[in-house]
Coordinates of C-alpha atoms and ligand atoms in Angstrom, one line a residue:
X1 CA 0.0 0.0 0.0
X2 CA 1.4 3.8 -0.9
X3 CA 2.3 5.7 1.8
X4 CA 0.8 8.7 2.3
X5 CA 3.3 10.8 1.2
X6 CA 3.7 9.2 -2.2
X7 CA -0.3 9.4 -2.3
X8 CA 0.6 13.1 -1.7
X9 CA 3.2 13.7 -4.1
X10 CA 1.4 11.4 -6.6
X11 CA -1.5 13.3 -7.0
X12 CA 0.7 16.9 -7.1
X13 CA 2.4 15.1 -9.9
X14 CA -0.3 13.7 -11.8
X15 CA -1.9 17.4 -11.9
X16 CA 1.4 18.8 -13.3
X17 CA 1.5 16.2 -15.7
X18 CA -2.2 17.1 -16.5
X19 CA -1.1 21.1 -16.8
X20 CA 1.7 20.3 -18.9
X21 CA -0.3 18.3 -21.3
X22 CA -2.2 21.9 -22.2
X23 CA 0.9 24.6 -21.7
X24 CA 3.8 22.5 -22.9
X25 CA 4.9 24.4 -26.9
X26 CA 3.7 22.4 -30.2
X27 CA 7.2 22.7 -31.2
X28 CA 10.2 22.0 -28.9
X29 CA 13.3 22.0 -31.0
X30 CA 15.7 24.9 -32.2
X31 CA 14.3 27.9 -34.3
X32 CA 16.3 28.8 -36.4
X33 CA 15.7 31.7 -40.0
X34 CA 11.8 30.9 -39.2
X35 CA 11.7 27.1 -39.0
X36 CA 12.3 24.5 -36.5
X37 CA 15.2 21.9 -36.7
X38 CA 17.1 19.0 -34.8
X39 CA 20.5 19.9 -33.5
X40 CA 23.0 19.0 -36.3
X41 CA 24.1 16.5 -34.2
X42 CA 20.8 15.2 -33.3
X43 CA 21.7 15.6 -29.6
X44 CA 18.9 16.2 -27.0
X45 CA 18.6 17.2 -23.0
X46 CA 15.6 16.8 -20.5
X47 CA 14.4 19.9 -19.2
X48 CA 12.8 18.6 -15.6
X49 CA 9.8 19.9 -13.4
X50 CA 11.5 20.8 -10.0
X51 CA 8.4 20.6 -7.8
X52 CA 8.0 16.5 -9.2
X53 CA 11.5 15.5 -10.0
X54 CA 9.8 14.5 -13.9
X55 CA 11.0 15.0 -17.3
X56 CA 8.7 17.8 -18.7
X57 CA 10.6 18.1 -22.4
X58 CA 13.9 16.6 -24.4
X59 CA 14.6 19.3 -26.6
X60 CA 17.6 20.0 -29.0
X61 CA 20.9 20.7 -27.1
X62 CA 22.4 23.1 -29.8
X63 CA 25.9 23.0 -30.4
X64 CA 28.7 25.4 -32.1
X65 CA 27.5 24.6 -36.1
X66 CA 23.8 25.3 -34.8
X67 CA 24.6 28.5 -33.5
X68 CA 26.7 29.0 -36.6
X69 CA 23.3 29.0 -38.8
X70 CA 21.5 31.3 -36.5
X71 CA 24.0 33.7 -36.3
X72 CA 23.9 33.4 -40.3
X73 CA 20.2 33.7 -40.6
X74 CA 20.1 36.4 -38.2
X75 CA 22.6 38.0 -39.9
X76 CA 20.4 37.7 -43.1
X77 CA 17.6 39.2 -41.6
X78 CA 19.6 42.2 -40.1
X79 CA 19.4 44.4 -43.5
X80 CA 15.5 44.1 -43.6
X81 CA 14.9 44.5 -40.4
X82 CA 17.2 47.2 -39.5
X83 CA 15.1 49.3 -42.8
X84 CA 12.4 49.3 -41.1
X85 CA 10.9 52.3 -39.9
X86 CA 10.7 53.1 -35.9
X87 CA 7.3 53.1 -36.4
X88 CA 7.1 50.0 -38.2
X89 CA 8.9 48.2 -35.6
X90 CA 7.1 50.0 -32.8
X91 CA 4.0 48.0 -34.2
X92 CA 5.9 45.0 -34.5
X93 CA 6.6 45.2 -30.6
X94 CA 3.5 46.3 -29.2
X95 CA 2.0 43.0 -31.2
X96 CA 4.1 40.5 -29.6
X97 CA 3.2 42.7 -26.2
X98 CA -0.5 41.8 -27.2
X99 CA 1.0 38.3 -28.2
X100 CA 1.9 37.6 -24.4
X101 CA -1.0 39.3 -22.6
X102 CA -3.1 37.1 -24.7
X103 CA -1.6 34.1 -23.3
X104 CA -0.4 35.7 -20.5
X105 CA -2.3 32.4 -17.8
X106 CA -0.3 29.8 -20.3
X107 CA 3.3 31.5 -20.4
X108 CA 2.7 31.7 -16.8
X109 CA 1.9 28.3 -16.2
X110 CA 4.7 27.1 -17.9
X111 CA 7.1 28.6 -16.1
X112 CA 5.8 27.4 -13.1
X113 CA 6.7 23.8 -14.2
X114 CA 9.9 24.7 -15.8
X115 CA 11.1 26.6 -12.6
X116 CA 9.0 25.4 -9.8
X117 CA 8.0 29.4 -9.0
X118 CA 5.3 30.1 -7.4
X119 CA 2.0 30.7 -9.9
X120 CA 1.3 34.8 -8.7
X121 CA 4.5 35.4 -9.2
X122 CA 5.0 33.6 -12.6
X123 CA 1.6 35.9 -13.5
X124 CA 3.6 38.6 -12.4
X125 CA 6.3 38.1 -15.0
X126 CA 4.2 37.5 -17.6
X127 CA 2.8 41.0 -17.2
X128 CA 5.9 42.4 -16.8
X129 CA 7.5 41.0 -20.2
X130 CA 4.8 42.4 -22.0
X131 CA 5.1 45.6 -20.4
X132 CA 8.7 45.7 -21.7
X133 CA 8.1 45.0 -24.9
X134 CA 5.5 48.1 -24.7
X135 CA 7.7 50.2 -22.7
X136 CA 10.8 49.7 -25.3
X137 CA 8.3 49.9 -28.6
X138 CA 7.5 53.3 -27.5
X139 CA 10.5 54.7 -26.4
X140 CA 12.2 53.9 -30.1
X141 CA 10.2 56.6 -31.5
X142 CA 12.3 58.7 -29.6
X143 CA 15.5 57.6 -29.9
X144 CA 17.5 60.4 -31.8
X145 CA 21.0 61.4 -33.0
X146 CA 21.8 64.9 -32.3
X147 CA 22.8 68.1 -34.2
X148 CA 26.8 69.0 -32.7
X149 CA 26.9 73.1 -32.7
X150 CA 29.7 74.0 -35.3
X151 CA 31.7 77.2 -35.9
X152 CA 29.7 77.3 -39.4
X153 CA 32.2 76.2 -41.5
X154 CA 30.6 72.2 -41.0
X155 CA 27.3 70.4 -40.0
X156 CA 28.1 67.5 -37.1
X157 CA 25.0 64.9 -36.7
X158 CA 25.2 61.5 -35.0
X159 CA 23.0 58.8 -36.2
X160 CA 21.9 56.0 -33.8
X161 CA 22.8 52.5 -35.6
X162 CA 22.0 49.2 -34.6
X163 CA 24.9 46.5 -34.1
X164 CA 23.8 43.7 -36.4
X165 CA 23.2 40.3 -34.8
X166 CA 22.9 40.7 -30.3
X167 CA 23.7 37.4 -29.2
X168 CA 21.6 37.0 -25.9
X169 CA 22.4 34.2 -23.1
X170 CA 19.9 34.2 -20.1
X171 CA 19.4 32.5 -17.2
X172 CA 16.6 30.3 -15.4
X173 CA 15.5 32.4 -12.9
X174 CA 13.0 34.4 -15.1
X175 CA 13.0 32.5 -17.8
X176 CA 10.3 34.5 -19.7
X177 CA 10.9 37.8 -18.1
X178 CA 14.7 37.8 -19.0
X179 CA 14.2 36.9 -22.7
X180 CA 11.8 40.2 -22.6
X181 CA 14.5 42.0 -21.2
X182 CA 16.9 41.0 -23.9
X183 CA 14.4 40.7 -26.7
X184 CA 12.9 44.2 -26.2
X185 CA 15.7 46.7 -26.5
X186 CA 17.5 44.8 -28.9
X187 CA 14.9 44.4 -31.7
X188 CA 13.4 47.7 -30.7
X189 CA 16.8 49.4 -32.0
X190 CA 17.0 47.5 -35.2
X191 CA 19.0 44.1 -34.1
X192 CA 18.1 40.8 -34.9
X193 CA 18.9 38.2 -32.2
X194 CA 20.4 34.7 -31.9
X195 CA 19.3 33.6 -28.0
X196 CA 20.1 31.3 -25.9
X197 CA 18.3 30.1 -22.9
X198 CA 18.8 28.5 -19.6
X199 CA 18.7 24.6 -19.7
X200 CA 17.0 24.8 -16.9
X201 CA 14.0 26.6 -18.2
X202 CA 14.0 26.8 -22.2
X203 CA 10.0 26.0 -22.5
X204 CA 9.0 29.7 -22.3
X205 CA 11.5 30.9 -24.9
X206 CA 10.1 28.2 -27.0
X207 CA 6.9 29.2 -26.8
X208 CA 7.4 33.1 -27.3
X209 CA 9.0 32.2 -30.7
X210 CA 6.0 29.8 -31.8
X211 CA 3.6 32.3 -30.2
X212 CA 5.4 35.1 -32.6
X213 CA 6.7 33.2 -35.3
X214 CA 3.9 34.9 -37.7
X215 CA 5.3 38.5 -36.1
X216 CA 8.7 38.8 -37.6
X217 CA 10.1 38.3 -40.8
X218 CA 12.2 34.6 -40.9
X219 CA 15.8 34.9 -39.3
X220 CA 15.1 38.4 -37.2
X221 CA 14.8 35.8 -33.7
X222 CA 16.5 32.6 -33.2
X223 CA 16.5 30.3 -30.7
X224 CA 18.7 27.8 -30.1
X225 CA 18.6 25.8 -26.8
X226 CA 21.4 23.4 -25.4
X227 CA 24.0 23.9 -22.5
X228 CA 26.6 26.7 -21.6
X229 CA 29.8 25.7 -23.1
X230 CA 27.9 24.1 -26.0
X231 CA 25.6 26.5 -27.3
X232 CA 26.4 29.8 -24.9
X233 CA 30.1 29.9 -25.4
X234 CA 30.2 29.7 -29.1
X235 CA 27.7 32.4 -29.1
X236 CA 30.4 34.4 -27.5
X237 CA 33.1 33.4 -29.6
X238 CA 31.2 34.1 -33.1
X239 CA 32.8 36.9 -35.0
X240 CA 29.5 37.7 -36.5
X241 CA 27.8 38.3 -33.3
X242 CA 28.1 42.1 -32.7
X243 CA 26.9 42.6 -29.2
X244 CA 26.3 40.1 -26.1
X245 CA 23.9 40.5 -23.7
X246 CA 24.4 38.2 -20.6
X247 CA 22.7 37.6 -17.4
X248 CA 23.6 34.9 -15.2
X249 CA 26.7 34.0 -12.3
X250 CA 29.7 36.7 -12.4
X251 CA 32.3 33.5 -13.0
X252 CA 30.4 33.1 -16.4
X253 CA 30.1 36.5 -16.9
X254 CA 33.7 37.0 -16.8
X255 CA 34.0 34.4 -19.0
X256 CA 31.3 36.0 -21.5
X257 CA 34.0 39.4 -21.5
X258 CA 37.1 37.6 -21.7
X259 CA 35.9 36.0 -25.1
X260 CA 34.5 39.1 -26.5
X261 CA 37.6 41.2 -25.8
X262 CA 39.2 38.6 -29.1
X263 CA 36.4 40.1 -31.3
X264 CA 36.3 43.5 -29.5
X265 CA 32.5 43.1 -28.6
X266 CA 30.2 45.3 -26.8
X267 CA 28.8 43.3 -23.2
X268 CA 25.9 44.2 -21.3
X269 CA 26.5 41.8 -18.3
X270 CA 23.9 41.2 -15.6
X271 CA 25.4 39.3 -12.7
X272 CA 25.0 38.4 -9.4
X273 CA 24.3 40.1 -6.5
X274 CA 24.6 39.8 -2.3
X275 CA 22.4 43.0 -1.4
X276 CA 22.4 44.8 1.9
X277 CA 18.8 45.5 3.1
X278 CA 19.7 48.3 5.9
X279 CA 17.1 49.7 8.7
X280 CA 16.9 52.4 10.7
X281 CA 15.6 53.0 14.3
X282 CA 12.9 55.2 13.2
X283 CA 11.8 52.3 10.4
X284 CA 7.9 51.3 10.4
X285 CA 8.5 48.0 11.7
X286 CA 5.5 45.9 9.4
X287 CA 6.6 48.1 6.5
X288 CA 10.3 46.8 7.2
X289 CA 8.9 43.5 7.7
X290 CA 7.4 42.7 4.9
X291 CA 9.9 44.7 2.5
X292 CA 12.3 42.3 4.2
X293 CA 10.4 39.5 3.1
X294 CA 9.5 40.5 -0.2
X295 CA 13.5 41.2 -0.5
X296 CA 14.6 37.7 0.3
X297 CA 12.1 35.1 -0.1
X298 CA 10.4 36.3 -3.1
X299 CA 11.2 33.7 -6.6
X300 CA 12.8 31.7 -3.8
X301 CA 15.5 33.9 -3.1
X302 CA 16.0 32.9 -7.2
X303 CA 16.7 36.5 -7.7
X304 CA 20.1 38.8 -8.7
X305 CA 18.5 41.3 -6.6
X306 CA 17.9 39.8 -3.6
X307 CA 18.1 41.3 -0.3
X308 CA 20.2 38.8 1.6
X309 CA 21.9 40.8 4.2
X310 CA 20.2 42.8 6.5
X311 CA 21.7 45.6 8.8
X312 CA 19.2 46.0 11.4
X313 CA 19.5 49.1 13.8
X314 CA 20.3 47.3 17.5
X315 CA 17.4 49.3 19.5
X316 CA 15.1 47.5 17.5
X317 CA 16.7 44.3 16.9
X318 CA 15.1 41.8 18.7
X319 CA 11.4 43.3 17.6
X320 CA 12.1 43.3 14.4
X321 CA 13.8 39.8 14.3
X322 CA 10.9 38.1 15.6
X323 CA 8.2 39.7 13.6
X324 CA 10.9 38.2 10.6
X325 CA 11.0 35.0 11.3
X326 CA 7.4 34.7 12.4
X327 CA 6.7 35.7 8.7
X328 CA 9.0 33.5 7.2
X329 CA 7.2 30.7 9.1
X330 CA 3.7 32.0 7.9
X331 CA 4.8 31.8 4.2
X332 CA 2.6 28.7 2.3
X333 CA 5.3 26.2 1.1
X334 CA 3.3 24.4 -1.4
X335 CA 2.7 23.0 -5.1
X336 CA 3.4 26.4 -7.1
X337 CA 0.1 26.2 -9.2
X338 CA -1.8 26.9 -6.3
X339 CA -2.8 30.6 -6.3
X340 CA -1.9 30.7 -2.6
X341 CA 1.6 29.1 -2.5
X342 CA 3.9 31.7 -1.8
X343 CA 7.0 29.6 -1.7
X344 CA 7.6 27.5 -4.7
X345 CA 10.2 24.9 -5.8
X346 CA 13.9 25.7 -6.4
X347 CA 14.9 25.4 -10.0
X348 CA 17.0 22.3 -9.8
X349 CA 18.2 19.6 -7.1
X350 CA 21.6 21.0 -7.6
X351 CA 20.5 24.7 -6.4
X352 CA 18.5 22.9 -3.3
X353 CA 21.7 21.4 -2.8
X354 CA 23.8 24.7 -3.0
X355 CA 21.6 26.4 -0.9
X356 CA 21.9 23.4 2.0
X357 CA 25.4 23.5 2.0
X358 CA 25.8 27.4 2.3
X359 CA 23.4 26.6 5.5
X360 CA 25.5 23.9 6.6
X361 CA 28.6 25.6 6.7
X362 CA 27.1 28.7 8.4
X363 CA 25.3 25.8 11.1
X364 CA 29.4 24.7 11.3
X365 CA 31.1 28.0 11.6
X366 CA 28.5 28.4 15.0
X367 CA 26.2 30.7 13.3
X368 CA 22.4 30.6 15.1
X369 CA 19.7 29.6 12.1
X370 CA 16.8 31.2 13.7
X371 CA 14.5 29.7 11.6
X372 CA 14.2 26.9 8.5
X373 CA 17.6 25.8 7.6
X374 CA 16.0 22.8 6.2
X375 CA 14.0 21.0 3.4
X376 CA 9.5 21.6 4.6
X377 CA 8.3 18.2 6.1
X378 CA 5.5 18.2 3.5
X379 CA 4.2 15.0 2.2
X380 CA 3.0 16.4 -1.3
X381 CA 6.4 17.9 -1.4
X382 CA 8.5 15.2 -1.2
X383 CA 9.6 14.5 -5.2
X384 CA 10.6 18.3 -5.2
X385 CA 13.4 20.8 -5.2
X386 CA 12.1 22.9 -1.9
X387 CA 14.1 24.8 0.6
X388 CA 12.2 26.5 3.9
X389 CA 12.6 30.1 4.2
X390 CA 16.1 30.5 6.5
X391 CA 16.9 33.6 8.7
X392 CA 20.7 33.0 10.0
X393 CA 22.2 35.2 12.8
X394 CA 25.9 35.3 14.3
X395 CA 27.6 34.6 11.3
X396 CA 31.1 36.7 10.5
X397 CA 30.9 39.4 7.7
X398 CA 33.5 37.3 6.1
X399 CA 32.1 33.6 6.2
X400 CA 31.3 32.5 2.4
X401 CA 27.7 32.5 3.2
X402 CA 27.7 35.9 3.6
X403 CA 30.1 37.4 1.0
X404 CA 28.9 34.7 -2.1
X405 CA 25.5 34.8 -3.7
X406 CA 23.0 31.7 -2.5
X407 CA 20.9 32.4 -4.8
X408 CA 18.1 30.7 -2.2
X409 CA 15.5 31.9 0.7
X410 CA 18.6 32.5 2.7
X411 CA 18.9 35.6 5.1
X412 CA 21.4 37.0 7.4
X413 CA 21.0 39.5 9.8
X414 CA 23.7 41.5 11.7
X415 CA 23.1 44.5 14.1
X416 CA 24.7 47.8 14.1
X417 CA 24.6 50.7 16.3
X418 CA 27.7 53.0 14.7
X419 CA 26.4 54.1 11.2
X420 CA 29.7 54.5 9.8
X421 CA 30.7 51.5 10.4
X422 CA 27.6 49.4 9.4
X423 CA 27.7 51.4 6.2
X424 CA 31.4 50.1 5.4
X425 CA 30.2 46.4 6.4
X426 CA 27.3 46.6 3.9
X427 CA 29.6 47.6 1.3
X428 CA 32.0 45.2 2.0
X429 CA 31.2 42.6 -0.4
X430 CA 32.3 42.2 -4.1
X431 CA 28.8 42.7 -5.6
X432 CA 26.8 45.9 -5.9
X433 CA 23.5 45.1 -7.4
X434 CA 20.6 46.4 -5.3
X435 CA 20.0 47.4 -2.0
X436 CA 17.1 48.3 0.6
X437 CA 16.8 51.3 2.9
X438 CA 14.0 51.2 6.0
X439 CA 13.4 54.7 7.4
X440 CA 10.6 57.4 8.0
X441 CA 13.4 59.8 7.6
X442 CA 13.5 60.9 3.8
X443 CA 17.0 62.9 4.6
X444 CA 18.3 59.6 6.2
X445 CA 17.3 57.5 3.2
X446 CA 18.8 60.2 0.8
X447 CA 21.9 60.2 3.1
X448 CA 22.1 56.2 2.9
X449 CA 20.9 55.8 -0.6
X450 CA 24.1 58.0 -1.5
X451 CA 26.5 56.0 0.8
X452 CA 25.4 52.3 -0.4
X453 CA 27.4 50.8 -3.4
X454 CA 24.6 49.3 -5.8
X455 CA 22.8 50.3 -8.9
X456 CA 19.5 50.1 -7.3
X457 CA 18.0 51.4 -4.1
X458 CA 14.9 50.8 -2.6
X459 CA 13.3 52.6 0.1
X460 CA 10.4 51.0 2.1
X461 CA 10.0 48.6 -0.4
X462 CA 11.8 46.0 -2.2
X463 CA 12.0 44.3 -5.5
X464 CA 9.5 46.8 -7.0
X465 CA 10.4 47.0 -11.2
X466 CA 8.4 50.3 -12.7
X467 CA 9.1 50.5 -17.0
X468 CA 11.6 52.3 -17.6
X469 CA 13.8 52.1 -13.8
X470 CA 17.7 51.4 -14.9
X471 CA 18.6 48.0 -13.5
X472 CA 22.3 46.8 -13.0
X473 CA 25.2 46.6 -11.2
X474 CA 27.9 48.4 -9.1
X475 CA 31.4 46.5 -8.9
X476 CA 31.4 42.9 -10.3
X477 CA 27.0 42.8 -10.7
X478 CA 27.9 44.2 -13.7
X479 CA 28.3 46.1 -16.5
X480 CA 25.3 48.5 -18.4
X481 CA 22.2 49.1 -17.3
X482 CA 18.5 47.3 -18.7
X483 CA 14.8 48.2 -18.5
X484 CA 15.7 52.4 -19.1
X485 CA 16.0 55.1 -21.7
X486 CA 19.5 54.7 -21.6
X487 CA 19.3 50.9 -22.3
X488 CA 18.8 51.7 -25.7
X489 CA 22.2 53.2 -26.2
X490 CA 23.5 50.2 -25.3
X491 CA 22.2 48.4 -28.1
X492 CA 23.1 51.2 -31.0
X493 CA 26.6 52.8 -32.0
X494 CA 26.8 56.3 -32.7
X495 CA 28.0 57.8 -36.2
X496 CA 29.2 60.8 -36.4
X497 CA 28.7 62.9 -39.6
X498 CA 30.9 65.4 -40.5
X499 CA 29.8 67.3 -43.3
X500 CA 31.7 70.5 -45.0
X501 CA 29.3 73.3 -45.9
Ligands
NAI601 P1 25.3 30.3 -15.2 O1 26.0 31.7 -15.2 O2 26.2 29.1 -15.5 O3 24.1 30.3 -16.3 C1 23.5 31.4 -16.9 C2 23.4 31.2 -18.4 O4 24.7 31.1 -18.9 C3 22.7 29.9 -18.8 O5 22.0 30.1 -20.0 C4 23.9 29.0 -19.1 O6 23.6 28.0 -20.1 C5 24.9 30.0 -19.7 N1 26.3 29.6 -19.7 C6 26.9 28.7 -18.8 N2 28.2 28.6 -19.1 C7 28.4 29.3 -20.2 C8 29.6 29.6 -21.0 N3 30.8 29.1 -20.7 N4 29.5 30.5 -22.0 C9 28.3 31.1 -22.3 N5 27.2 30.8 -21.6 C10 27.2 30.0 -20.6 O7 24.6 30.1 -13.8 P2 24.2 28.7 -13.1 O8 25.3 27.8 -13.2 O9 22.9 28.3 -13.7 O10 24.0 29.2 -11.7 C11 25.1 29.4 -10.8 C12 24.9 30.5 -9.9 O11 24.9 31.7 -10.6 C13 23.6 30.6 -9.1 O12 23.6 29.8 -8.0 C14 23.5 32.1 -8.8 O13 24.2 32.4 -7.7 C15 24.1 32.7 -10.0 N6 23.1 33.2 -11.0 C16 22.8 34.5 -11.1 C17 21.8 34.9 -11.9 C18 21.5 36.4 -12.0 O14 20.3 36.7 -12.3 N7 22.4 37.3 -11.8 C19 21.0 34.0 -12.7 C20 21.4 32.6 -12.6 C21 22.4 32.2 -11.8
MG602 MG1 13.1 22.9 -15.9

C-alpha cells in the first residue's frame, strides 16, 4: 500500500503532468531563420519539473555549427529589419506585447513547471514581459542622433545604428521575463537576435518564438537551446555576433567578457548580487517586515537582486527579528500552481543542494539559524526541489555564506549601532547590485541611498520593477544598465557625420 506521502506527491504530480499536457509548446526543438530543426548533431537534454523530480521536455541541445546557422540567418535578416521604420517596428513590438497578454495564464503556467515558481508570481512576469516590450516599442520613436553646434564652417550629426546580430544568453531564474529583457531593446533598435536560454527553463522561450513566429520576418529571432559551453560559449566566440547581452553567475560572466575582448565586442552583463537590506531606528516596523520578506524570499530567493543581508539598527533588533522570522514561518510552502503558495520549488536539485550547503557551513562556523535551515516536512512535497525560508544570525561578515551569492531563501542579519561603520560592512562585499533602505526619515534614506554601493536602491520597499527604472550593477554585478531610456544606447553605436558646408 502507498504511503501517504507518495499518495501526496502522486497526485501533485499527476496534476502537473495534466497542466503540462495543455501549456507544454507544439514545437520543442531549435528555431532557427523561421523554422524548427534537430540539433546538427541530433543531440537532445531533458528539461525537468523541479516541484516533481519529472522529465517535462527533451529538446535540441544546440551546439557550435547550430549557432553558426543562427547567427547566419540572423545576420540575413539584419538588412530588412534594420530598414524598417521606428514606427514600423514600434507595431511589431507592441503585437508581440499583445502576443503575451493574450496568453499571458499559459506563459505563466509554464514557467511554473519549468522553474518550480510560485504561480502569482510567474503571472507577475508575464505581465511584466509584455510591459517591456510596450515600454521599449514606445521609447524607439524617440531615440535620436543629435545636431553637434559647429563654428559654421561644417554640420556634425550622430546617427543611432543598430549593431547587427545581439547574441543574448539568459538564465533560469525568469526565464520568460529575462528573454523580454533582452528581446525588447535589442529588436526595438534595429537588431536581430540569436538567444540562448537556460537549460534549466528553455519552455518559455520556445513558446514566445512559436507564439510570434507569424510576427517577424524569418531569421530576425532565433533560438537555439542546449548547455553553456555548447551553445552559450560559441555564441560568445562568433565573429559575427556584434553585441552580447548576458545575465547569469559573475564566473560566467567573466567568462562572456574575456571571449568578447578577441572580437572586440560590446557586453551588457547582468550578474549576481549579495544585497544589503539596511534599517533604521525610526523604520515602520511591518513596513520593514514585509519589505524584508519581499526582499529575500520572493522567486525563492531565485533573484540577482535579492536582499540577503540585512543591517538592522540594534534598538530594534530583537522586535524586528521576531516579527521576521514569524513571517517566514507564515509563508505557504506548497505546489506552485496553487494561487496561494507563496513559496515554490527551487529550480534544480543541484540549487536545493547549493543552498543546504551554504546553510550547513554557516550551522558549522557556530552561526544561530533562527528559523528553517531545512528542506519543509511536506508530504506532497516530497519529489521536489524545496528549501524552507532560513533567517541566519551570528555569522562573520567574512564567512562564504555571507560574502557569495546563494541564490536561495537565505537571510542573514547583523546589528549595528555605529552608522559608519555598518555602512562600510554593507559595502564590504564584491557585488553591488541592489539594496534596501527602512526609514521614516526621507533625509536619512537620501543620506544612505548616496552611501550604499549598488545600482539600485529601494526605500520602504523592495524588489519593486516600474518601466523604464535602470537595472544593473555596481562593482562585479555588472556592466550596463537594462529596462531604461538609456538601455537603448547600449544596443546602438553612434556615427558621427561630419559634413563641410
Ligand atoms: P550560469 O551563469 O552558468 O548560467 C547562466 C546562463 O549562462 C545559462 O544560459 C547557461 O547555459 C549559460 N552559460 C553557462 N556557461 C556558459 C559559458 N561558458 N558560455 C556562455 N554561456 C554559458 O549560472 P548557473 O550555473 O545556472 O547558476 C550558478 C549561480 O549563478 C547561481 O547559484 C546564482 O548564484 C548565479 N546566477 C545568477 C543569476 C542572476 O540573475 N544574476 C542568474 C542565474 C544564476
Ligand atoms: Mg526545468
Amino acid at each position: 500500500m502507498a504511503s501517504d506521502s507518495e499518495t501526496a506527491a502522486t497526485s501533485v504530480a499527476q496534476r502537473h503532468r495534466e497542466t503540462a499536457a495543455s501549456v507544454l509548446p507544439d514545437h520543442q526543438q531549435l528555431y532557427i531563420d523561421g523554422a524548427w530543426h534537430d540539433s546538427n548533431s541530433g543531440a537532445t537534454f531533458e528539461t525537468a519539473n523541479p516541484t516533481t523530480g519529472e522529465t517535462l521536455a527533451t529538446i535540441p541541445a544546440g551546439g557550435a555549427d547550430d549557432v553558426d546557422d543562427a547567427v547566419r540567418a540572423a545576420s540575413r535578416a539584419f538588412e530588412s529589419w534594420r530598414a524598417e521604420s521606428p514606427a514600423s517596428r514600434q507595431r511589431t513590438l507592441e503585437t508581440i506585447a499583445d502576443r503575451i497578454q493574450n496568453d499571458l495564464d499559459r506563459f505563466a503556467r509554464l514557467d511554473v513547471l519549468d522553474n518550480g515558481k510560485p504561480l502569482t508570481e510567474a503571472r507577475g512576469d508575464a505581465y511584466l514581459a509584455a510591459e517591456h516590450f510596450r515600454y521599449f516599442a514606445g521609447l524607439i520613436r524617440g531615440h535620436e542622433g543629435e545636431r553637434v553646434p559647429t563654428d559654421g564652417s561644417r554640420r556634425v550629426e550622430t546617427l543611432k545604428e543598430p549593431y547587427g546580430v545581439v547574441g543574448a544568453i539568459i538564465p533560469w531564474n525568469f526565464p520568460l521575463l529575462m528573454a523580454a529583457w533582452k528581446l525588447a531593446p535589442a529588436l526595438a533598435a534595429g537588431n536581430t537576435v540569436v538567444l540562448k536560454p537556460a537549460e534549466q527553463t528553455p519552455l518559455s522561450a520556445l513558446l514566445l518564438m512559436e507564439t510570434i513566429d507569424d510576427v517577424l520576418d524569418n531569421g530576425v529571432v532565433n533560438l537555439v537551446t542546449g548547455f553553456g559551453p555548447d551553445a552559450g560559449e560559441p555564441l560568445t566566440k562568433h565573429p559575427d555576433v556584434a553585441k552580447l547581452a548576458f545575465t547569469g553567475s559573475t564566473a560566467i560572466g567573466k567568462q562572456v567578457m574575456k571571449n568578447a575582448a578577441d572580437t572586440v565586442t560590446d557586453v551588457t552583463l547582468e550578474l549576481g548580487g549579495k544585497n544589503p537590506i539596511i534599517v533604521h531606528p525610526d523604520a515602520d516596523l511591518e513596513t520593514a517586515v514585509r519589505s524584508t520578506t519581499i526582499a529575500i524570499f520572493y522567486n525563492t530567493g531565485e533573484c540577482c537582486s535579492a536582499g540577503s543581508r540585512l543591517f538592522v539598527h540594534e534598538s530594534i533588533e530583537e522586535q524586528f527579528i521576531d516579527q521576521l522570522t514569524a513571517a517566514a514561518e507564515s509563508l505557504t510552502i506548497g505546489d506552485p500552481l496553487d494561487d496561494d503558495t507563496q513559496l515554490g520549488a527551487k529550480v534544480s536539485d543541484e540549487q536545493r543542494e547549493r543552498t543546504l550547503s551554504y546553510v550547513d557551513a554557516a550551522r558549522n562556523s557556530g552561526a544561530t539559524i533562527l528559523t528553517g535551515g531545512g528542506v519543509p516536512d511536506k508530504p506532497a512535497l516530497s519529489n521536489g526541489c524545496f528549501v524552507e525560508p532560513t533567517v541566519i544570525s551570528d555569522i562573520d561578515h567574512d564567512h562564504e555564506a555571507v560574502q557569495e551569492e546563494i541564490f536561495g531563501p537565505v537571510l542573514e542579519v547583523f546589528s549595528w549601532s555605529e552608522y559608519d561603520e555598518m555602512i562600510e560592512l554593507a559595502n564590504d562585499v564584491d557585488y553591488g547590485l541592489a539594496s534596501g533602505i527602512m526609514t521614516s526619515d526621507i533625509d536619512r534614506a537620501y543620506e544612505t541611498a548616496h552611501d550604499l554601493e549598488a545600482g539600485t536602491v529601494w526605500v520602504n520597499q523592495y524588489n519593486d520593477f516600474p518601466a523604464g527604472m535602470p537595472f544593473g550593477g555596481y562593482k562585479q554585478s555588472g556592466i550596463g544598465r537594462e529596462r531604461g531610456k538609456e538601455t537603448l544606447d547600449a544596443y546602438t553605436q553612434t556615427k558621427s557625420i561630419d559634413i563641410s558646408l
